[in-house]
Short mmCIF file of C-alpha atoms and ligand atoms in Angstrom, two decimals:
data_model
loop_
_atom_site.label_atom_id
_atom_site.label_comp_id
_atom_site.label_asym_id
_atom_site.label_seq_id
_atom_site.Cartn_x
_atom_site.Cartn_y
_atom_site.Cartn_z
CA MET A 11 46.27 20.20 154.95
CA ALA A 12 43.85 22.92 156.40
CA ARG A 13 42.24 21.88 159.66
CA ILE A 14 38.92 23.32 160.95
CA LEU A 15 37.08 22.46 164.14
CA ILE A 16 33.36 22.83 164.32
CA ILE A 17 31.94 23.14 167.93
CA ASN A 18 28.22 23.16 168.52
CA GLY A 19 26.78 23.93 171.87
CA PRO A 20 23.52 22.95 173.74
CA ASN A 21 20.38 21.40 172.01
CA LEU A 22 22.30 21.27 168.67
CA ASN A 23 22.54 17.62 168.93
CA LEU A 24 18.78 17.64 168.24
CA LEU A 25 19.25 19.31 164.71
CA GLY A 26 16.74 17.85 162.35
CA VAL A 27 14.22 17.07 165.19
CA ARG A 28 14.26 20.44 167.12
CA GLU A 29 12.00 23.18 165.79
CA PRO A 30 12.55 22.04 162.20
CA ASP A 31 10.89 25.35 160.93
CA ILE A 32 13.76 27.26 162.42
CA TYR A 33 16.68 24.79 162.33
CA GLY A 34 15.72 22.70 159.41
CA ARG A 35 15.15 18.91 158.89
CA LEU A 36 18.87 17.85 158.28
CA SER A 37 20.87 16.30 161.25
CA MET A 38 24.34 17.71 161.94
CA GLU A 39 25.85 14.40 161.34
CA ASP A 40 24.41 14.16 157.64
CA TYR A 41 25.51 17.81 157.12
CA ILE A 42 29.10 17.14 158.31
CA GLY A 43 29.25 14.19 156.04
CA ALA A 44 28.17 16.24 153.14
CA ILE A 45 30.55 19.21 153.97
CA LYS A 46 33.44 16.64 154.27
CA ALA A 47 32.65 15.50 150.80
CA ASP A 48 32.74 19.02 149.53
CA TYR A 49 35.98 19.74 151.17
CA PRO A 50 38.18 16.65 150.66
CA ASN A 51 41.36 18.66 151.30
CA VAL A 52 40.26 20.07 154.70
CA ASP A 53 40.44 17.95 157.94
CA ILE A 54 36.96 18.85 159.48
CA ASP A 55 36.65 17.84 162.96
CA TYR A 56 33.15 18.10 164.75
CA TYR A 57 32.35 18.25 168.60
CA GLN A 58 29.12 18.89 170.22
CA SER A 59 28.46 19.30 173.96
CA ASN A 60 25.55 20.37 176.07
CA HIS A 61 27.75 21.56 178.72
CA GLU A 62 29.42 24.90 179.07
CA GLY A 63 32.53 23.71 180.80
CA ASP A 64 33.08 20.96 178.23
CA ILE A 65 33.01 23.65 175.43
CA ILE A 66 35.58 25.59 177.32
CA ASP A 67 37.81 22.67 177.92
CA ARG A 68 37.61 21.80 174.15
CA LEU A 69 38.43 25.36 173.33
CA HIS A 70 41.49 25.28 175.62
CA GLU A 71 42.59 21.95 174.25
CA GLU A 72 42.52 23.10 170.61
CA GLY A 73 42.97 26.65 171.01
CA PHE A 74 46.77 26.72 171.01
CA ASP A 75 47.25 24.17 168.08
CA SER A 76 49.15 26.13 165.37
CA ASP A 77 48.03 23.51 162.78
CA LEU A 78 44.20 24.49 163.37
CA ASN A 79 43.10 27.16 160.95
CA GLY A 80 40.11 28.11 162.92
CA ILE A 81 37.20 27.16 165.13
CA VAL A 82 33.54 27.59 163.90
CA LEU A 83 31.50 28.03 166.99
CA ASN A 84 27.68 27.75 167.44
CA ALA A 85 27.49 28.12 171.26
CA GLY A 86 23.61 27.98 170.89
CA ALA A 87 21.89 29.71 173.88
CA TYR A 88 25.34 30.19 175.55
CA THR A 89 26.03 32.89 173.05
CA HIS A 90 23.59 35.13 174.84
CA THR A 91 24.69 34.31 178.40
CA SER A 92 28.24 32.92 178.72
CA LEU A 93 30.96 35.29 179.82
CA ALA A 94 33.03 32.31 180.49
CA ILE A 95 33.10 31.05 176.81
CA ALA A 96 33.83 34.67 175.85
CA ASP A 97 36.85 34.70 178.20
CA ALA A 98 37.96 31.29 176.62
CA ILE A 99 37.86 32.69 173.28
CA LYS A 100 39.82 35.68 174.24
CA ALA A 101 42.31 33.46 176.02
CA ILE A 102 43.11 31.13 173.11
CA LYS A 103 45.19 31.75 169.94
CA VAL A 104 43.09 30.15 167.13
CA PRO A 105 40.63 32.43 165.60
CA VAL A 106 37.02 31.73 166.32
CA ILE A 107 34.00 32.47 163.96
CA GLU A 108 30.56 32.67 165.64
CA VAL A 109 27.94 30.94 163.73
CA HIS A 110 24.10 30.73 163.98
CA ILE A 111 21.74 28.72 161.91
CA SER A 112 18.96 31.07 162.33
CA ASN A 113 18.80 34.99 161.94
CA VAL A 114 19.15 35.76 165.53
CA HIS A 115 18.39 39.42 164.96
CA ALA A 116 15.13 38.61 163.48
CA ARG A 117 14.01 36.54 166.55
CA GLU A 118 13.33 37.43 170.27
CA SER A 119 15.35 40.48 171.54
CA ILE A 120 17.34 38.31 174.11
CA ARG A 121 18.77 36.71 171.05
CA HIS A 122 20.14 40.07 169.73
CA THR A 123 22.87 40.23 172.29
CA SER A 124 26.04 38.10 171.88
CA LEU A 125 28.60 37.99 174.57
CA LEU A 126 30.86 36.15 171.95
CA SER A 127 30.73 38.37 168.97
CA PRO A 128 33.29 40.98 170.35
CA VAL A 129 36.06 38.45 170.89
CA CYS A 130 35.29 36.40 167.61
CA ARG A 131 36.96 37.11 164.20
CA GLY A 132 33.42 37.46 162.66
CA VAL A 133 29.95 36.46 162.83
CA ILE A 134 27.66 34.42 160.35
CA ALA A 135 24.04 34.01 161.04
CA GLY A 136 20.77 33.25 159.21
CA PHE A 137 21.90 30.92 156.38
CA GLY A 138 20.68 27.72 157.77
CA LEU A 139 23.20 24.96 158.04
CA ASP A 140 24.99 26.79 155.22
CA SER A 141 26.17 29.40 157.88
CA TYR A 142 28.86 26.57 158.95
CA ARG A 143 30.13 26.34 155.22
CA LEU A 144 30.42 29.93 154.88
CA ALA A 145 32.56 30.28 158.00
CA ILE A 146 34.83 27.49 156.78
CA GLU A 147 35.25 29.44 153.51
CA ALA A 148 36.15 32.45 155.49
CA PHE A 149 38.90 30.61 157.21
CA LEU A 150 40.16 29.04 153.87
CA TYR A 151 40.18 32.46 152.14
C1 LIG B 261 21.32 29.35 167.48
C2 LIG B 261 20.62 30.59 168.04
C3 LIG B 261 20.38 30.65 169.47
O1 LIG B 261 19.60 31.81 169.96
C4 LIG B 261 19.71 29.36 169.98
O2 LIG B 261 19.78 29.43 171.39
C5 LIG B 261 20.30 28.01 169.45
C6 LIG B 261 20.62 28.04 168.11
C7 LIG B 261 21.22 29.14 166.02
O3 LIG B 261 22.05 28.52 165.50
O4 LIG B 261 20.37 29.92 165.35
O5 LIG B 261 20.52 27.13 170.26
O6 LIG B 261 22.59 29.62 167.90
#
């Protein structure tokens, strides 16, 4: 059975409540429930943390598991600032796809820079919560 880990970074625990015009009205828990139903043959694990070090710890813990097909990472604002998360992605063996709900390139210029993109397998942005599903599809292909 394929296994995918989704990791969400800071403030993404507030999906559905936080700036709904940008991030939508669905909670991540509801979305994960729907996506698990859509992919009954994929073991989809979900982790969220507001703390940079916790995200790095999780990348280390899971990143050498040969049974894990890939990690879908929305690092939130850490995308634009965290050399430490970039180093962790570079250090691990499991491929990571960077995901954003919003089209970061259509927003403030500070969001146009990602420290993570160069060390990720690919980047998916701007498709709302469907960005996560597209990343899962990319790992399953
Ligand atoms: C985000 C975009 C980031 O710039 C922002 O800080 C987030 C969410 C997105 O999913 O669109 O927290 O990663």
